[in-house]
PDB file of C-alpha atoms in Angstrom:
ATOM      1  CA  MET A   1      -0.180  -0.119  -0.062  1.00 61.00           C
ATOM      2  CA  SER A   2       1.389   3.471  -0.756  1.00 79.00           C
ATOM      3  CA  GLN A   3       1.906   6.022   2.075  1.00 86.00           C
ATOM      4  CA  TRP A   4       2.655   9.739   1.568  1.00 89.00           C
ATOM      5  CA  ASN A   5       3.742  11.799   4.440  1.00 91.00           C
ATOM      6  CA  MET A   6       2.355  15.259   4.560  1.00 94.00           C
ATOM      7  CA  GLN A   7       2.720  18.439   6.421  1.00 96.00           C
ATOM      8  CA  ALA A   8       0.026  20.957   7.668  1.00 98.00           C
ATOM      9  CA  ILE A   9       0.948  24.376   5.546  1.00 98.00           C
ATOM     10  CA  GLY A  10      -1.327  26.290   7.925  1.00 98.00           C
ATOM     11  CA  ARG A  11      -3.877  26.160  10.805  1.00 98.00           C
ATOM     12  CA  ILE A  12      -7.513  27.576  10.662  1.00 98.00           C
ATOM     13  CA  GLU A  13      -8.471  30.369  13.498  1.00 98.00           C
ATOM     14  CA  SER A  14     -12.295  29.904  13.586  1.00 97.00           C
ATOM     15  CA  CYS A  15     -15.482  31.235  15.185  1.00 97.00           C
ATOM     16  CA  TYR A  16     -16.196  27.398  15.556  1.00 97.00           C
ATOM     17  CA  LYS A  17     -14.808  26.234  19.130  1.00 96.00           C
ATOM     18  CA  GLU A  18     -16.536  23.045  19.168  1.00 95.00           C
ATOM     19  CA  LYS A  19     -17.678  20.154  16.431  1.00 92.00           C
ATOM     20  CA  PHE A  20     -21.504  20.907  17.486  1.00 91.00           C
ATOM     21  CA  ALA A  21     -23.386  23.416  15.233  1.00 90.00           C
ATOM     22  CA  ILE A  22     -20.866  23.510  12.714  1.00 94.00           C
ATOM     23  CA  PRO A  23     -22.593  23.555   9.120  1.00 90.00           C
ATOM     24  CA  ARG A  24     -22.388  20.506   7.385  1.00 84.00           C
ATOM     25  CA  GLN A  25     -21.494  22.414   4.239  1.00 87.00           C
ATOM     26  CA  PRO A  26     -19.387  25.104   3.680  1.00 91.00           C
ATOM     27  CA  GLY A  27     -21.102  28.649   2.415  1.00 91.00           C
ATOM     28  CA  LEU A  28     -24.040  28.007   4.506  1.00 92.00           C
ATOM     29  CA  THR A  29     -23.270  30.429   6.752  1.00 95.00           C
ATOM     30  CA  PRO A  30     -21.427  33.421   4.880  1.00 96.00           C
ATOM     31  CA  SER A  31     -20.926  35.549   8.539  1.00 96.00           C
ATOM     32  CA  ALA A  32     -18.825  32.950   9.961  1.00 96.00           C
ATOM     33  CA  GLU A  33     -15.472  34.468   9.708  1.00 96.00           C
ATOM     34  CA  ALA A  34     -12.030  32.614  10.136  1.00 97.00           C
ATOM     35  CA  ILE A  35      -7.994  33.291   9.506  1.00 98.00           C
ATOM     36  CA  LEU A  36      -5.695  30.809   7.989  1.00 98.00           C
ATOM     37  CA  HIS A  37      -2.232  31.491   9.516  1.00 98.00           C
ATOM     38  CA  LEU A  38       0.231  29.703   7.108  1.00 98.00           C
ATOM     39  CA  LEU A  39       3.031  28.212   8.928  1.00 98.00           C
ATOM     40  CA  PRO A  40       7.024  27.969   7.986  1.00 97.00           C
ATOM     41  CA  PRO A  41       8.558  27.738   5.783  1.00 97.00           C
ATOM     42  CA  TYR A  42       4.893  28.021   3.890  1.00 98.00           C
ATOM     43  CA  ASP A  43       4.503  31.585   5.051  1.00 97.00           C
ATOM     44  CA  SER A  44       6.308  33.584   2.284  1.00 97.00           C
ATOM     45  CA  PRO A  45       4.597  36.038   0.575  1.00 97.00           C
ATOM     46  CA  ASP A  46       5.842  34.367  -2.737  1.00 97.00           C
ATOM     47  CA  ALA A  47       3.395  31.433  -2.068  1.00 98.00           C
ATOM     48  CA  VAL A  48       0.337  33.730  -2.049  1.00 98.00           C
ATOM     49  CA  ARG A  49       1.313  36.001  -4.868  1.00 98.00           C
ATOM     50  CA  GLU A  50      -1.851  36.804  -7.214  1.00 98.00           C
ATOM     51  CA  LEU A  51      -3.960  34.654  -4.971  1.00 98.00           C
ATOM     52  CA  ALA A  52      -5.964  37.652  -4.360  1.00 98.00           C
ATOM     53  CA  GLN A  53      -7.023  37.589  -7.588  1.00 98.00           C
ATOM     54  CA  PHE A  54      -9.767  34.932  -6.687  1.00 98.00           C
ATOM     55  CA  SER A  55     -13.006  35.591  -4.673  1.00 98.00           C
ATOM     56  CA  HIS A  56     -12.982  31.959  -3.389  1.00 98.00           C
ATOM     57  CA  VAL A  57     -10.058  29.169  -2.458  1.00 98.00           C
ATOM     58  CA  TRP A  58     -10.554  25.749  -1.534  1.00 98.00           C
ATOM     59  CA  LEU A  59      -9.133  24.079   1.345  1.00 98.00           C
ATOM     60  CA  VAL A  60      -7.918  20.927   2.052  1.00 98.00           C
ATOM     61  CA  PHE A  61      -7.881  19.968   5.965  1.00 98.00           C
ATOM     62  CA  VAL A  62      -7.539  17.161   8.301  1.00 97.00           C
ATOM     63  CA  PHE A  63     -10.593  16.440  10.489  1.00 95.00           C
ATOM     64  CA  HIS A  64      -8.039  16.461  13.374  1.00 94.00           C
ATOM     65  CA  ALA A  65     -10.537  16.426  16.347  1.00 92.00           C
ATOM     66  CA  THR A  66     -11.826  12.979  14.984  1.00 90.00           C
ATOM     67  CA  ALA A  67      -8.837  11.564  13.499  1.00 90.00           C
ATOM     68  CA  ASP A  68      -7.941   9.359  16.293  1.00 90.00           C
ATOM     69  CA  GLN A  69     -11.649   7.039  15.938  1.00 93.00           C
ATOM     70  CA  GLY A  70     -10.367   5.557  12.649  1.00 92.00           C
ATOM     71  CA  TRP A  71     -12.909   4.991  10.195  1.00 93.00           C
ATOM     72  CA  ARG A  72     -16.213   3.125   9.153  1.00 89.00           C
ATOM     73  CA  PRO A  73     -17.403   1.869   5.966  1.00 94.00           C
ATOM     74  CA  THR A  74     -20.708   2.620   7.009  1.00 95.00           C
ATOM     75  CA  VAL A  75     -22.522   5.846   8.743  1.00 89.00           C
ATOM     76  CA  ARG A  76     -25.591   7.586   9.440  1.00 87.00           C
ATOM     77  CA  PRO A  77     -25.714  11.063   7.550  1.00 82.00           C
ATOM     78  CA  PRO A  78     -27.754  13.509   9.148  1.00 76.00           C
ATOM     79  CA  LYS A  79     -29.605  14.357   5.852  1.00 74.00           C
ATOM     80  CA  LEU A  80     -31.192  10.637   6.412  1.00 79.00           C
ATOM     81  CA  GLY A  81     -32.147  11.660  10.024  1.00 71.00           C
ATOM     82  CA  GLY A  82     -29.409   9.819  11.542  1.00 72.00           C
ATOM     83  CA  ASN A  83     -31.007   6.304  11.439  1.00 78.00           C
ATOM     84  CA  GLN A  84     -30.111   5.077   7.531  1.00 87.00           C
ATOM     85  CA  ARG A  85     -26.945   3.783   7.178  1.00 93.00           C
ATOM     86  CA  VAL A  86     -25.055   4.542   3.698  1.00 94.00           C
ATOM     87  CA  GLY A  87     -21.578   3.635   2.460  1.00 95.00           C
ATOM     88  CA  VAL A  88     -18.867   6.296   3.890  1.00 93.00           C
ATOM     89  CA  PHE A  89     -17.961   7.179   0.548  1.00 95.00           C
ATOM     90  CA  ALA A  90     -21.445   8.278  -0.504  1.00 93.00           C
ATOM     91  CA  THR A  91     -21.010  10.859   2.491  1.00 90.00           C
ATOM     92  CA  ARG A  92     -18.904  13.721   3.523  1.00 89.00           C
ATOM     93  CA  SER A  93     -18.508  12.105   6.979  1.00 89.00           C
ATOM     94  CA  THR A  94     -15.584  12.987   9.214  1.00 91.00           C
ATOM     95  CA  PHE A  95     -14.837   8.997   9.763  1.00 92.00           C
ATOM     96  CA  ARG A  96     -12.974   8.195   6.414  1.00 93.00           C
ATOM     97  CA  PRO A  97     -10.047   5.891   5.863  1.00 94.00           C
ATOM     98  CA  ASN A  98      -7.846   9.285   5.487  1.00 95.00           C
ATOM     99  CA  PRO A  99      -9.269  11.792   7.661  1.00 94.00           C
ATOM    100  CA  ILE A 100      -9.347  14.560   4.899  1.00 96.00           C
ATOM    101  CA  GLY A 101     -11.762  17.096   3.992  1.00 96.00           C
ATOM    102  CA  LEU A 102     -12.388  19.717   1.359  1.00 96.00           C
ATOM    103  CA  SER A 103     -13.811  22.698   1.959  1.00 96.00           C
ATOM    104  CA  VAL A 104     -14.645  26.080  -0.107  1.00 97.00           C
ATOM    105  CA  ALA A 105     -14.364  29.451   1.433  1.00 98.00           C
ATOM    106  CA  ARG A 106     -14.949  33.326   0.303  1.00 98.00           C
ATOM    107  CA  LEU A 107     -11.064  34.941   0.454  1.00 98.00           C
ATOM    108  CA  GLU A 108     -11.834  38.163   2.163  1.00 98.00           C
ATOM    109  CA  ARG A 109      -8.088  39.448   2.015  1.00 98.00           C
ATOM    110  CA  ILE A 110      -4.444  38.462   2.613  1.00 98.00           C
ATOM    111  CA  GLU A 111      -2.135  40.150   4.782  1.00 98.00           C
ATOM    112  CA  THR A 112       1.915  39.520   4.331  1.00 97.00           C
ATOM    113  CA  ASP A 113       3.395  41.395   7.126  1.00 95.00           C
ATOM    114  CA  ASN A 114       4.778  39.413  10.056  1.00 91.00           C
ATOM    115  CA  GLY A 115       3.543  36.133   8.291  1.00 94.00           C
ATOM    116  CA  VAL A 116       0.662  35.157   6.074  1.00 98.00           C
ATOM    117  CA  ARG A 117      -2.740  35.152   6.980  1.00 98.00           C
ATOM    118  CA  LEU A 118      -5.649  34.687   4.873  1.00 98.00           C
ATOM    119  CA  TYR A 119      -8.904  36.049   6.023  1.00 98.00           C
ATOM    120  CA  LEU A 120     -11.842  33.795   5.162  1.00 98.00           C
ATOM    121  CA  ALA A 121     -15.728  33.658   5.280  1.00 97.00           C
ATOM    122  CA  GLY A 122     -18.323  31.007   5.130  1.00 96.00           C
ATOM    123  CA  ALA A 123     -15.917  28.278   6.084  1.00 94.00           C
ATOM    124  CA  ASP A 124     -17.143  25.431   7.838  1.00 96.00           C
ATOM    125  CA  LEU A 125     -13.925  24.614   9.929  1.00 97.00           C
ATOM    126  CA  LEU A 126     -13.087  23.852  13.807  1.00 97.00           C
ATOM    127  CA  ASP A 127     -10.844  26.052  15.584  1.00 97.00           C
ATOM    128  CA  GLY A 128      -7.097  24.689  15.275  1.00 98.00           C
ATOM    129  CA  THR A 129      -8.055  22.576  12.039  1.00 98.00           C
ATOM    130  CA  PRO A 130      -4.655  21.911  10.227  1.00 98.00           C
ATOM    131  CA  ILE A 131      -4.567  22.921   6.353  1.00 98.00           C
ATOM    132  CA  LEU A 132      -2.873  20.473   3.621  1.00 98.00           C
ATOM    133  CA  ASP A 133      -3.458  22.627   1.171  1.00 98.00           C
ATOM    134  CA  ILE A 134      -5.040  25.760  -0.957  1.00 98.00           C
ATOM    135  CA  LYS A 135      -6.181  25.771  -4.289  1.00 98.00           C
ATOM    136  CA  PRO A 136      -8.056  28.758  -6.192  1.00 98.00           C
ATOM    137  CA  TYR A 137     -11.941  28.238  -6.696  1.00 98.00           C
ATOM    138  CA  LEU A 138     -12.367  28.437 -10.554  1.00 97.00           C
ATOM    139  CA  ALA A 139     -16.137  29.094 -11.115  1.00 95.00           C
ATOM    140  CA  TYR A 140     -15.978  27.685 -14.648  1.00 95.00           C
ATOM    141  CA  ALA A 141     -14.847  24.718 -13.721  1.00 95.00           C
ATOM    142  CA  ASP A 142     -15.811  23.865 -10.252  1.00 94.00           C
ATOM    143  CA  ALA A 143     -19.358  24.791 -10.506  1.00 91.00           C
ATOM    144  CA  LEU A 144     -21.340  21.998 -12.021  1.00 90.00           C
ATOM    145  CA  PRO A 145     -25.059  23.195 -12.344  1.00 89.00           C
ATOM    146  CA  ASP A 146     -26.374  19.928 -14.024  1.00 89.00           C
ATOM    147  CA  ALA A 147     -24.747  17.913 -11.240  1.00 88.00           C
ATOM    148  CA  SER A 148     -26.912  15.091  -9.168  1.00 89.00           C
ATOM    149  CA  ASN A 149     -27.092  15.531  -5.507  1.00 84.00           C
ATOM    150  CA  GLY A 150     -28.466  12.146  -4.794  1.00 85.00           C
ATOM    151  CA  TYR A 151     -30.131  11.880  -0.958  1.00 80.00           C
ATOM    152  CA  ALA A 152     -28.330  15.321  -0.294  1.00 77.00           C
ATOM    153  CA  ASP A 153     -30.671  16.972  -3.316  1.00 66.00           C
ATOM    154  CA  ASP A 154     -33.100  18.881  -0.857  1.00 62.00           C
ATOM    155  CA  GLY A 155     -31.514  21.578   1.131  1.00 61.00           C
ATOM    156  CA  GLY A 156     -34.957  21.832   3.181  1.00 69.00           C
ATOM    157  CA  GLN A 157     -36.335  24.606   4.665  1.00 82.00           C
ATOM    158  CA  PRO A 158     -34.307  26.874   6.828  1.00 90.00           C
ATOM    159  CA  LEU A 159     -35.078  27.108  10.587  1.00 92.00           C
ATOM    160  CA  PRO A 160     -36.654  30.296  11.638  1.00 96.00           C
ATOM    161  CA  VAL A 161     -34.616  32.087  14.073  1.00 97.00           C
ATOM    162  CA  ARG A 162     -35.691  34.498  16.886  1.00 97.00           C
ATOM    163  CA  PHE A 163     -33.787  35.981  19.525  1.00 98.00           C
ATOM    164  CA  SER A 164     -35.256  36.550  23.209  1.00 97.00           C
ATOM    165  CA  ALA A 165     -34.957  40.023  24.771  1.00 98.00           C
ATOM    166  CA  GLU A 166     -32.345  39.400  26.772  1.00 98.00           C
ATOM    167  CA  ALA A 167     -30.186  37.874  24.174  1.00 98.00           C
ATOM    168  CA  GLU A 168     -31.140  41.065  21.867  1.00 98.00           C
ATOM    169  CA  ALA A 169     -29.145  43.098  24.765  1.00 98.00           C
ATOM    170  CA  GLN A 170     -26.270  40.593  25.022  1.00 98.00           C
ATOM    171  CA  LEU A 171     -25.788  41.368  21.432  1.00 98.00           C
ATOM    172  CA  LEU A 172     -25.973  44.954  21.643  1.00 97.00           C
ATOM    173  CA  ALA A 173     -23.130  44.765  24.123  1.00 97.00           C
ATOM    174  CA  LEU A 174     -21.289  42.495  22.019  1.00 97.00           C
ATOM    175  CA  GLN A 175     -21.853  44.412  18.766  1.00 95.00           C
ATOM    176  CA  ALA A 176     -18.566  46.158  18.789  1.00 96.00           C
ATOM    177  CA  ARG A 177     -16.559  43.328  19.237  1.00 95.00           C
ATOM    178  CA  HIS A 178     -18.509  40.901  16.845  1.00 96.00           C
ATOM    179  CA  PRO A 179     -20.101  42.963  14.488  1.00 96.00           C
ATOM    180  CA  ARG A 180     -21.578  40.149  12.542  1.00 96.00           C
ATOM    181  CA  LEU A 181     -22.571  37.761  15.560  1.00 97.00           C
ATOM    182  CA  ARG A 182     -26.283  38.296  15.671  1.00 97.00           C
ATOM    183  CA  SER A 183     -26.160  37.097  11.879  1.00 97.00           C
ATOM    184  CA  LEU A 184     -23.912  34.105  12.186  1.00 97.00           C
ATOM    185  CA  ILE A 185     -26.174  32.639  15.105  1.00 98.00           C
ATOM    186  CA  ALA A 186     -28.983  33.187  12.867  1.00 98.00           C
ATOM    187  CA  GLU A 187     -27.477  31.500   9.930  1.00 97.00           C
ATOM    188  CA  VAL A 188     -26.024  28.621  11.944  1.00 97.00           C
ATOM    189  CA  LEU A 189     -29.536  27.705  13.486  1.00 97.00           C
ATOM    190  CA  ALA A 190     -31.405  28.320  10.518  1.00 95.00           C
ATOM    191  CA  GLN A 191     -29.455  24.868   9.282  1.00 91.00           C
ATOM    192  CA  ASP A 192     -30.795  23.205  12.591  1.00 90.00           C
ATOM    193  CA  PRO A 193     -27.685  21.609  14.086  1.00 89.00           C
ATOM    194  CA  ARG A 194     -29.933  19.331  16.400  1.00 85.00           C
ATOM    195  CA  PRO A 195     -29.011  15.477  15.792  1.00 76.00           C
ATOM    196  CA  GLY A 196     -31.529  13.993  12.973  1.00 67.00           C
ATOM    197  CA  TYR A 197     -33.108  11.790  15.859  1.00 64.00           C
ATOM    198  CA  ALA A 198     -33.771  15.149  18.098  1.00 63.00           C
ATOM    199  CA  ASP A 199     -37.462  14.912  18.935  1.00 65.00           C
ATOM    200  CA  ASP A 200     -37.327  16.480  22.858  1.00 72.00           C
ATOM    201  CA  PRO A 201     -39.384  20.053  22.711  1.00 72.00           C
ATOM    202  CA  THR A 202     -38.047  21.097  25.978  1.00 79.00           C
ATOM    203  CA  ARG A 203     -34.542  20.358  25.660  1.00 90.00           C
ATOM    204  CA  ARG A 204     -32.394  23.084  25.584  1.00 93.00           C
ATOM    205  CA  TYR A 205     -29.058  23.408  23.423  1.00 94.00           C
ATOM    206  CA  GLY A 206     -25.549  25.364  23.889  1.00 95.00           C
ATOM    207  CA  MET A 207     -22.985  26.034  21.208  1.00 96.00           C
ATOM    208  CA  ALA A 208     -19.758  27.838  21.503  1.00 96.00           C
ATOM    209  CA  LEU A 209     -18.948  30.655  18.952  1.00 97.00           C
ATOM    210  CA  TYR A 210     -15.952  32.686  19.746  1.00 96.00           C
ATOM    211  CA  ASP A 211     -15.647  32.954  23.590  1.00 95.00           C
ATOM    212  CA  LEU A 212     -19.304  32.788  23.555  1.00 97.00           C
ATOM    213  CA  ASN A 213     -21.625  30.424  24.821  1.00 97.00           C
ATOM    214  CA  ILE A 214     -25.187  30.541  23.022  1.00 97.00           C
ATOM    215  CA  LEU A 215     -28.128  28.903  24.720  1.00 97.00           C
ATOM    216  CA  TRP A 216     -31.009  28.139  22.769  1.00 97.00           C
ATOM    217  CA  CYS A 217     -34.034  25.824  22.125  1.00 94.00           C
ATOM    218  CA  CYS A 218     -36.460  24.747  19.649  1.00 92.00           C
ATOM    219  CA  ASP A 219     -40.149  24.881  19.505  1.00 88.00           C
ATOM    220  CA  ALA A 220     -43.032  25.194  16.749  1.00 88.00           C
ATOM    221  CA  ALA A 221     -42.205  28.679  15.624  1.00 91.00           C
ATOM    222  CA  GLY A 222     -38.603  27.729  14.899  1.00 93.00           C
ATOM    223  CA  ALA A 223     -35.162  28.248  17.265  1.00 95.00           C
ATOM    224  CA  LEU A 224     -35.219  30.641  20.082  1.00 96.00           C
ATOM    225  CA  VAL A 225     -31.839  32.129  21.509  1.00 98.00           C
ATOM    226  CA  ILE A 226     -32.430  32.183  25.010  1.00 97.00           C
ATOM    227  CA  SER A 227     -29.046  34.114  25.842  1.00 98.00           C
ATOM    228  CA  ILE A 228     -25.440  34.977  25.082  1.00 98.00           C
ATOM    229  CA  LEU A 229     -22.840  34.664  27.731  1.00 96.00           C
ATOM    230  CA  PRO A 230     -19.271  34.175  28.410  1.00 95.00           C
ATOM    231  CA  ALA A 231     -17.936  30.768  27.719  1.00 87.00           C
TER     232      ALA A 231
END
């Protein structure tokens, strides 16, 4: 069996501090901010010369938080309610023979003073994610409008999101530090990050964004953000 040794070329600094509530696909939360810090010896301005001409980039990354759990030949994708098993290669599950993933993100800007940093939006990456490679996104080749999406074809209806009076006041106090926080929370919860088998309407959930803990629940009207507190 062939083997290759690979090194991380950079690491992600992300608003997502835990796996729970990270969108299942990139681009679903445009307000999600991330910074890709290139590591030596790849942190040369020459390595990103002309990359700023492209609006989006592909990121090849490692599922570092679950890599030590190994792979599984079949998994239960949330898209099918978390109960039906399909082959791992018919999913984007983290439990793969090689724990690598592929994500696309908007490239907002590049800074090359004191190292190299790529500022990204819409990435679905956990804080600390190792990056193996960066490639420019080419719309004429990478976007295939006639492609079939199989069992994942239906994007579903976004979950309505509302904020309690307490959460609204807390958002106002945090606006200077996190100006996109309200839209980020709404975008994340609109994807309904609950497990596919969740059926307890009284359950409260918490998710970590930046250095904050967002407490929320679901009822017949959608998701309700209860409070936003320091983690």
